[in-house]
Amino acid sequence: MTDEAVIHVVDDDQAAREGLAFLLSALGLDVRCHAGGAELLAVLDPDRPGCILADLRMPGMSGLELLDALRDLDCPLPVIMITGHGDVPAAVRAMQQGALDFLEKPVNGMALVNRVTEAIAISRDTAAARRMRAALDDRLASLTAREAEVARAVLAGRLNKQIAADLGISQKTVEIHRHNLMDKMGAGSAAELVRRLVAAGWGQD
């Protein structure tokens, strides 16, 4: 998977999308143009960092409907909405649906570049966080049922002697499970183990 950011420009107006593509390509960015939301969704790689510039009013799938579709796909790419028609209610709805910003045509070049740069940074951070979470989920999935019980007890602050009594096993057995647990979780200390479990959402129920 390439880490190079890609900017998707979605606009049914060919001149508009070519103008945006020209501006952003001049910055050395990889820009892909799409005449509509369906065209974008057919080729979109949500795991590749970047962002989406989408026109609000398009035939077929509108910009807001595209936002809905991206949300249904759990797509992490930031979306910047663009419109040639000042429409406050639509802008509010777009932001409520998760759009990063709402720009009016003709788009100010510097403002666009700044927002795209910000969107790419957000996208890279999000992608890194998703990769870390996936790796953490893989580690958790490797735990045996008993190791998971010990992990929850450690998270609750229980000592080995207490865990042994709680689970009806010897303290030596607890130490073995705890050693395996630390190894599988890649934790060098109890504090690090707890941080990783909390990051995975454990202890929040």
PDB file of C-alpha atoms in Angstrom:
ATOM      1  CA  MET A   1       0.000   0.000   0.000  1.00  0.00           C
ATOM      2  CA  THR A   2       1.415   3.371  -1.011  1.00  0.00           C
ATOM      3  CA  ASP A   3       1.543   6.151   1.564  1.00  0.00           C
ATOM      4  CA  GLU A   4       1.425   8.868  -1.104  1.00  0.00           C
ATOM      5  CA  ALA A   5      -1.623  11.070  -0.624  1.00  0.00           C
ATOM      6  CA  VAL A   6      -4.222  11.277  -3.370  1.00  0.00           C
ATOM      7  CA  ILE A   7      -6.724  14.100  -3.809  1.00  0.00           C
ATOM      8  CA  HIS A   8     -10.080  13.132  -5.287  1.00  0.00           C
ATOM      9  CA  VAL A   9     -11.936  15.937  -7.071  1.00  0.00           C
ATOM     10  CA  VAL A  10     -15.625  15.128  -7.577  1.00  0.00           C
ATOM     11  CA  ASP A  11     -17.548  17.599  -9.736  1.00  0.00           C
ATOM     12  CA  ASP A  12     -19.890  17.164 -12.702  1.00  0.00           C
ATOM     13  CA  ASP A  13     -18.527  20.436 -14.133  1.00  0.00           C
ATOM     14  CA  GLN A  14     -15.538  19.375 -16.204  1.00  0.00           C
ATOM     15  CA  ALA A  15     -13.994  22.865 -16.288  1.00  0.00           C
ATOM     16  CA  ALA A  16     -14.305  23.191 -12.511  1.00  0.00           C
ATOM     17  CA  ARG A  17     -12.677  19.859 -11.718  1.00  0.00           C
ATOM     18  CA  GLU A  18      -9.918  20.420 -14.264  1.00  0.00           C
ATOM     19  CA  GLY A  19      -9.218  23.833 -12.728  1.00  0.00           C
ATOM     20  CA  LEU A  20      -8.910  22.347  -9.248  1.00  0.00           C
ATOM     21  CA  ALA A  21      -6.787  19.504 -10.561  1.00  0.00           C
ATOM     22  CA  PHE A  22      -4.453  21.960 -12.314  1.00  0.00           C
ATOM     23  CA  LEU A  23      -4.021  24.017  -9.135  1.00  0.00           C
ATOM     24  CA  LEU A  24      -3.331  21.036  -6.880  1.00  0.00           C
ATOM     25  CA  SER A  25      -1.204  19.137  -9.374  1.00  0.00           C
ATOM     26  CA  ALA A  26       1.074  22.182  -9.588  1.00  0.00           C
ATOM     27  CA  LEU A  27       1.901  21.495  -5.931  1.00  0.00           C
ATOM     28  CA  GLY A  28       3.068  18.017  -6.804  1.00  0.00           C
ATOM     29  CA  LEU A  29      -0.055  16.321  -5.459  1.00  0.00           C
ATOM     30  CA  ASP A  30      -1.566  13.203  -7.005  1.00  0.00           C
ATOM     31  CA  VAL A  31      -5.020  14.359  -8.168  1.00  0.00           C
ATOM     32  CA  ARG A  32      -7.792  12.117  -9.527  1.00  0.00           C
ATOM     33  CA  CYS A  33     -10.921  13.594 -11.134  1.00  0.00           C
ATOM     34  CA  HIS A  34     -14.384  12.061 -11.025  1.00  0.00           C
ATOM     35  CA  ALA A  35     -17.560  13.298 -12.724  1.00  0.00           C
ATOM     36  CA  GLY A  36     -19.778  12.045  -9.893  1.00  0.00           C
ATOM     37  CA  GLY A  37     -19.951  10.312  -6.527  1.00  0.00           C
ATOM     38  CA  ALA A  38     -20.656   6.880  -7.999  1.00  0.00           C
ATOM     39  CA  GLU A  39     -17.550   7.164 -10.164  1.00  0.00           C
ATOM     40  CA  LEU A  40     -15.458   7.953  -7.097  1.00  0.00           C
ATOM     41  CA  LEU A  41     -16.917   5.136  -4.994  1.00  0.00           C
ATOM     42  CA  ALA A  42     -16.158   2.627  -7.751  1.00  0.00           C
ATOM     43  CA  VAL A  43     -12.399   3.219  -7.471  1.00  0.00           C
ATOM     44  CA  LEU A  44     -11.892   4.653  -3.980  1.00  0.00           C
ATOM     45  CA  ASP A  45      -9.170   3.131  -1.796  1.00  0.00           C
ATOM     46  CA  PRO A  46     -10.091   4.361   1.723  1.00  0.00           C
ATOM     47  CA  ASP A  47      -6.818   3.033   3.162  1.00  0.00           C
ATOM     48  CA  ARG A  48      -4.740   5.423   1.071  1.00  0.00           C
ATOM     49  CA  PRO A  49      -4.234   8.843   2.722  1.00  0.00           C
ATOM     50  CA  GLY A  50      -5.582  11.973   1.077  1.00  0.00           C
ATOM     51  CA  CYS A  51      -8.864  13.838   0.919  1.00  0.00           C
ATOM     52  CA  ILE A  52     -11.975  14.370  -1.172  1.00  0.00           C
ATOM     53  CA  LEU A  53     -13.134  17.650  -2.724  1.00  0.00           C
ATOM     54  CA  ALA A  54     -16.799  17.253  -3.611  1.00  0.00           C
ATOM     55  CA  ASP A  55     -19.219  19.627  -5.267  1.00  0.00           C
ATOM     56  CA  LEU A  56     -22.458  20.058  -3.352  1.00  0.00           C
ATOM     57  CA  ARG A  57     -24.841  20.027  -6.307  1.00  0.00           C
ATOM     58  CA  MET A  58     -24.353  17.204  -8.758  1.00  0.00           C
ATOM     59  CA  PRO A  59     -26.853  15.185 -10.799  1.00  0.00           C
ATOM     60  CA  GLY A  60     -27.469  11.680  -9.520  1.00  0.00           C
ATOM     61  CA  MET A  61     -25.637  11.590  -6.206  1.00  0.00           C
ATOM     62  CA  SER A  62     -25.368  14.995  -4.528  1.00  0.00           C
ATOM     63  CA  GLY A  63     -22.413  16.001  -2.397  1.00  0.00           C
ATOM     64  CA  LEU A  64     -24.423  15.397   0.772  1.00  0.00           C
ATOM     65  CA  GLU A  65     -25.514  11.957  -0.461  1.00  0.00           C
ATOM     66  CA  LEU A  66     -21.870  11.203  -1.202  1.00  0.00           C
ATOM     67  CA  LEU A  67     -21.024  12.171   2.390  1.00  0.00           C
ATOM     68  CA  ASP A  68     -23.668   9.698   3.590  1.00  0.00           C
ATOM     69  CA  ALA A  69     -22.243   6.940   1.395  1.00  0.00           C
ATOM     70  CA  LEU A  70     -18.692   7.584   2.625  1.00  0.00           C
ATOM     71  CA  ARG A  71     -19.874   7.498   6.223  1.00  0.00           C
ATOM     72  CA  ASP A  72     -21.657   4.177   5.592  1.00  0.00           C
ATOM     73  CA  LEU A  73     -18.365   2.817   4.255  1.00  0.00           C
ATOM     74  CA  ASP A  74     -16.535   4.101   7.371  1.00  0.00           C
ATOM     75  CA  CYS A  75     -14.246   5.973   4.996  1.00  0.00           C
ATOM     76  CA  PRO A  76     -11.675   7.948   7.031  1.00  0.00           C
ATOM     77  CA  LEU A  77     -10.777  10.447   4.284  1.00  0.00           C
ATOM     78  CA  PRO A  78     -11.617  14.089   5.115  1.00  0.00           C
ATOM     79  CA  VAL A  79     -14.142  15.711   2.775  1.00  0.00           C
ATOM     80  CA  ILE A  80     -14.138  19.366   1.729  1.00  0.00           C
ATOM     81  CA  MET A  81     -17.444  20.441   0.201  1.00  0.00           C
ATOM     82  CA  ILE A  82     -17.469  23.025  -2.591  1.00  0.00           C
ATOM     83  CA  THR A  83     -20.441  24.878  -4.010  1.00  0.00           C
ATOM     84  CA  GLY A  84     -21.194  27.676  -6.422  1.00  0.00           C
ATOM     85  CA  HIS A  85     -24.361  28.505  -4.523  1.00  0.00           C
ATOM     86  CA  GLY A  86     -24.142  30.035  -1.046  1.00  0.00           C
ATOM     87  CA  ASP A  87     -26.390  27.729   0.944  1.00  0.00           C
ATOM     88  CA  VAL A  88     -26.122  28.071   4.714  1.00  0.00           C
ATOM     89  CA  PRO A  89     -28.470  25.157   5.606  1.00  0.00           C
ATOM     90  CA  ALA A  90     -26.549  22.846   3.271  1.00  0.00           C
ATOM     91  CA  ALA A  91     -23.250  24.031   4.752  1.00  0.00           C
ATOM     92  CA  VAL A  92     -24.506  23.327   8.265  1.00  0.00           C
ATOM     93  CA  ARG A  93     -25.740  19.893   7.245  1.00  0.00           C
ATOM     94  CA  ALA A  94     -22.450  19.081   5.525  1.00  0.00           C
ATOM     95  CA  MET A  95     -20.474  19.985   8.626  1.00  0.00           C
ATOM     96  CA  GLN A  96     -22.868  17.961  10.798  1.00  0.00           C
ATOM     97  CA  GLN A  97     -22.288  14.980   8.509  1.00  0.00           C
ATOM     98  CA  GLY A  98     -18.554  15.248   9.068  1.00  0.00           C
ATOM     99  CA  ALA A  99     -17.275  17.478   6.263  1.00  0.00           C
ATOM    100  CA  LEU A 100     -13.984  19.145   7.154  1.00  0.00           C
ATOM    101  CA  ASP A 101     -14.957  22.451   5.542  1.00  0.00           C
ATOM    102  CA  PHE A 102     -17.330  24.112   3.110  1.00  0.00           C
ATOM    103  CA  LEU A 103     -15.859  26.411   0.436  1.00  0.00           C
ATOM    104  CA  GLU A 104     -17.663  28.617  -2.081  1.00  0.00           C
ATOM    105  CA  LYS A 105     -16.781  28.927  -5.758  1.00  0.00           C
ATOM    106  CA  PRO A 106     -14.748  30.566  -7.045  1.00  0.00           C
ATOM    107  CA  VAL A 107     -12.490  28.899  -4.506  1.00  0.00           C
ATOM    108  CA  ASN A 108      -9.691  30.991  -3.051  1.00  0.00           C
ATOM    109  CA  GLY A 109      -6.528  29.137  -4.125  1.00  0.00           C
ATOM    110  CA  MET A 110      -4.556  29.764  -0.953  1.00  0.00           C
ATOM    111  CA  ALA A 111      -7.487  28.802   1.278  1.00  0.00           C
ATOM    112  CA  LEU A 112      -7.963  25.599  -0.695  1.00  0.00           C
ATOM    113  CA  VAL A 113      -4.292  24.667  -0.525  1.00  0.00           C
ATOM    114  CA  ASN A 114      -4.255  25.279   3.234  1.00  0.00           C
ATOM    115  CA  ARG A 115      -7.340  23.143   3.813  1.00  0.00           C
ATOM    116  CA  VAL A 116      -6.090  20.337   1.557  1.00  0.00           C
ATOM    117  CA  THR A 117      -2.741  20.360   3.375  1.00  0.00           C
ATOM    118  CA  GLU A 118      -4.567  20.126   6.690  1.00  0.00           C
ATOM    119  CA  ALA A 119      -6.823  17.361   5.365  1.00  0.00           C
ATOM    120  CA  ILE A 120      -3.835  15.303   4.232  1.00  0.00           C
ATOM    121  CA  ALA A 121      -2.221  15.646   7.678  1.00  0.00           C
ATOM    122  CA  ILE A 122      -5.460  14.551   9.348  1.00  0.00           C
ATOM    123  CA  SER A 123      -5.734  11.631   6.955  1.00  0.00           C
ATOM    124  CA  ARG A 124      -2.184  10.464   7.685  1.00  0.00           C
ATOM    125  CA  ASP A 125      -2.790  10.682  11.452  1.00  0.00           C
ATOM    126  CA  THR A 126      -6.045   8.757  11.097  1.00  0.00           C
ATOM    127  CA  ALA A 127      -4.411   6.070   8.966  1.00  0.00           C
ATOM    128  CA  ALA A 128      -1.596   5.661  11.519  1.00  0.00           C
ATOM    129  CA  ALA A 129      -4.119   5.367  14.349  1.00  0.00           C
ATOM    130  CA  ARG A 130      -6.137   2.769  12.441  1.00  0.00           C
ATOM    131  CA  ARG A 131      -3.001   0.716  11.761  1.00  0.00           C
ATOM    132  CA  MET A 132      -2.039   0.860  15.458  1.00  0.00           C
ATOM    133  CA  ARG A 133      -5.542  -0.191  16.485  1.00  0.00           C
ATOM    134  CA  ALA A 134      -5.527  -3.073  14.004  1.00  0.00           C
ATOM    135  CA  ALA A 135      -2.184  -4.273  15.377  1.00  0.00           C
ATOM    136  CA  LEU A 136      -3.541  -4.010  18.917  1.00  0.00           C
ATOM    137  CA  ASP A 137      -6.659  -5.966  17.958  1.00  0.00           C
ATOM    138  CA  ASP A 138      -4.437  -8.696  16.487  1.00  0.00           C
ATOM    139  CA  ARG A 139      -2.508  -8.927  19.765  1.00  0.00           C
ATOM    140  CA  LEU A 140      -5.728  -9.133  21.781  1.00  0.00           C
ATOM    141  CA  ALA A 141      -7.101 -11.813  19.494  1.00  0.00           C
ATOM    142  CA  SER A 142      -4.025 -13.951  20.209  1.00  0.00           C
ATOM    143  CA  LEU A 143      -4.806 -14.146  23.955  1.00  0.00           C
ATOM    144  CA  THR A 144      -6.250 -17.336  25.400  1.00  0.00           C
ATOM    145  CA  ALA A 145      -9.422 -17.081  27.468  1.00  0.00           C
ATOM    146  CA  ARG A 146      -7.390 -17.464  30.662  1.00  0.00           C
ATOM    147  CA  GLU A 147      -4.865 -14.824  29.607  1.00  0.00           C
ATOM    148  CA  ALA A 148      -7.766 -12.470  28.902  1.00  0.00           C
ATOM    149  CA  GLU A 149      -9.109 -13.126  32.414  1.00  0.00           C
ATOM    150  CA  VAL A 150      -5.704 -12.325  33.881  1.00  0.00           C
ATOM    151  CA  ALA A 151      -5.524  -9.185  31.722  1.00  0.00           C
ATOM    152  CA  ARG A 152      -8.857  -7.936  33.051  1.00  0.00           C
ATOM    153  CA  ALA A 153      -7.728  -8.660  36.614  1.00  0.00           C
ATOM    154  CA  VAL A 154      -4.468  -6.756  36.081  1.00  0.00           C
ATOM    155  CA  LEU A 155      -6.471  -3.882  34.637  1.00  0.00           C
ATOM    156  CA  ALA A 156      -8.614  -3.927  37.777  1.00  0.00           C
ATOM    157  CA  GLY A 157      -5.465  -3.559  39.870  1.00  0.00           C
ATOM    158  CA  ARG A 158      -5.521  -7.081  41.318  1.00  0.00           C
ATOM    159  CA  LEU A 159      -2.250  -8.586  42.558  1.00  0.00           C
ATOM    160  CA  ASN A 160      -1.064 -12.032  41.437  1.00  0.00           C
ATOM    161  CA  LYS A 161      -2.061 -13.566  44.771  1.00  0.00           C
ATOM    162  CA  GLN A 162      -5.540 -12.051  44.506  1.00  0.00           C
ATOM    163  CA  ILE A 163      -5.917 -13.132  40.869  1.00  0.00           C
ATOM    164  CA  ALA A 164      -4.957 -16.683  41.816  1.00  0.00           C
ATOM    165  CA  ALA A 165      -7.640 -16.733  44.521  1.00  0.00           C
ATOM    166  CA  ASP A 166     -10.223 -15.182  42.204  1.00  0.00           C
ATOM    167  CA  LEU A 167      -9.595 -17.722  39.429  1.00  0.00           C
ATOM    168  CA  GLY A 168      -8.967 -20.728  41.679  1.00  0.00           C
ATOM    169  CA  ILE A 169      -5.476 -21.364  40.301  1.00  0.00           C
ATOM    170  CA  SER A 170      -1.982 -21.209  41.789  1.00  0.00           C
ATOM    171  CA  GLN A 171      -0.004 -18.006  41.965  1.00  0.00           C
ATOM    172  CA  LYS A 172       2.694 -19.679  39.870  1.00  0.00           C
ATOM    173  CA  THR A 173       0.150 -20.356  37.129  1.00  0.00           C
ATOM    174  CA  VAL A 174      -0.948 -16.744  37.260  1.00  0.00           C
ATOM    175  CA  GLU A 175       2.667 -15.670  36.823  1.00  0.00           C
ATOM    176  CA  ILE A 176       2.990 -17.885  33.746  1.00  0.00           C
ATOM    177  CA  HIS A 177      -0.207 -16.494  32.210  1.00  0.00           C
ATOM    178  CA  ARG A 178       0.895 -12.984  33.049  1.00  0.00           C
ATOM    179  CA  HIS A 179       4.295 -13.533  31.420  1.00  0.00           C
ATOM    180  CA  ASN A 180       2.603 -14.846  28.254  1.00  0.00           C
ATOM    181  CA  LEU A 181       0.142 -11.955  28.345  1.00  0.00           C
ATOM    182  CA  MET A 182       2.910  -9.363  28.546  1.00  0.00           C
ATOM    183  CA  ASP A 183       4.801 -11.070  25.746  1.00  0.00           C
ATOM    184  CA  LYS A 184       1.792 -11.254  23.420  1.00  0.00           C
ATOM    185  CA  MET A 185       0.837  -7.651  24.112  1.00  0.00           C
ATOM    186  CA  GLY A 186       4.411  -6.472  23.592  1.00  0.00           C
ATOM    187  CA  ALA A 187       4.307  -4.735  26.970  1.00  0.00           C
ATOM    188  CA  GLY A 188       7.486  -4.192  28.942  1.00  0.00           C
ATOM    189  CA  SER A 189       5.750  -3.294  32.190  1.00  0.00           C
ATOM    190  CA  ALA A 190       2.406  -3.576  33.923  1.00  0.00           C
ATOM    191  CA  ALA A 191       1.816   0.131  33.315  1.00  0.00           C
ATOM    192  CA  GLU A 192       2.396  -0.301  29.581  1.00  0.00           C
ATOM    193  CA  LEU A 193       0.095  -3.301  29.536  1.00  0.00           C
ATOM    194  CA  VAL A 194      -2.650  -1.289  31.226  1.00  0.00           C
ATOM    195  CA  ARG A 195      -2.183   1.585  28.734  1.00  0.00           C
ATOM    196  CA  ARG A 196      -2.586  -0.813  25.822  1.00  0.00           C
ATOM    197  CA  LEU A 197      -5.668  -2.441  27.284  1.00  0.00           C
ATOM    198  CA  VAL A 198      -7.242   0.949  27.949  1.00  0.00           C
ATOM    199  CA  ALA A 199      -6.380   2.032  24.383  1.00  0.00           C
ATOM    200  CA  ALA A 200      -8.257  -1.050  23.172  1.00  0.00           C
ATOM    201  CA  GLY A 201     -11.329   0.026  25.087  1.00  0.00           C
ATOM    202  CA  TRP A 202     -10.985  -2.421  27.970  1.00  0.00           C
ATOM    203  CA  GLY A 203     -12.094  -1.211  31.360  1.00  0.00           C
ATOM    204  CA  GLN A 204     -14.632   1.207  29.893  1.00  0.00           C
ATOM    205  CA  ASP A 205     -17.644  -1.037  30.512  1.00  0.00           C
TER     206      ASP A 205
END
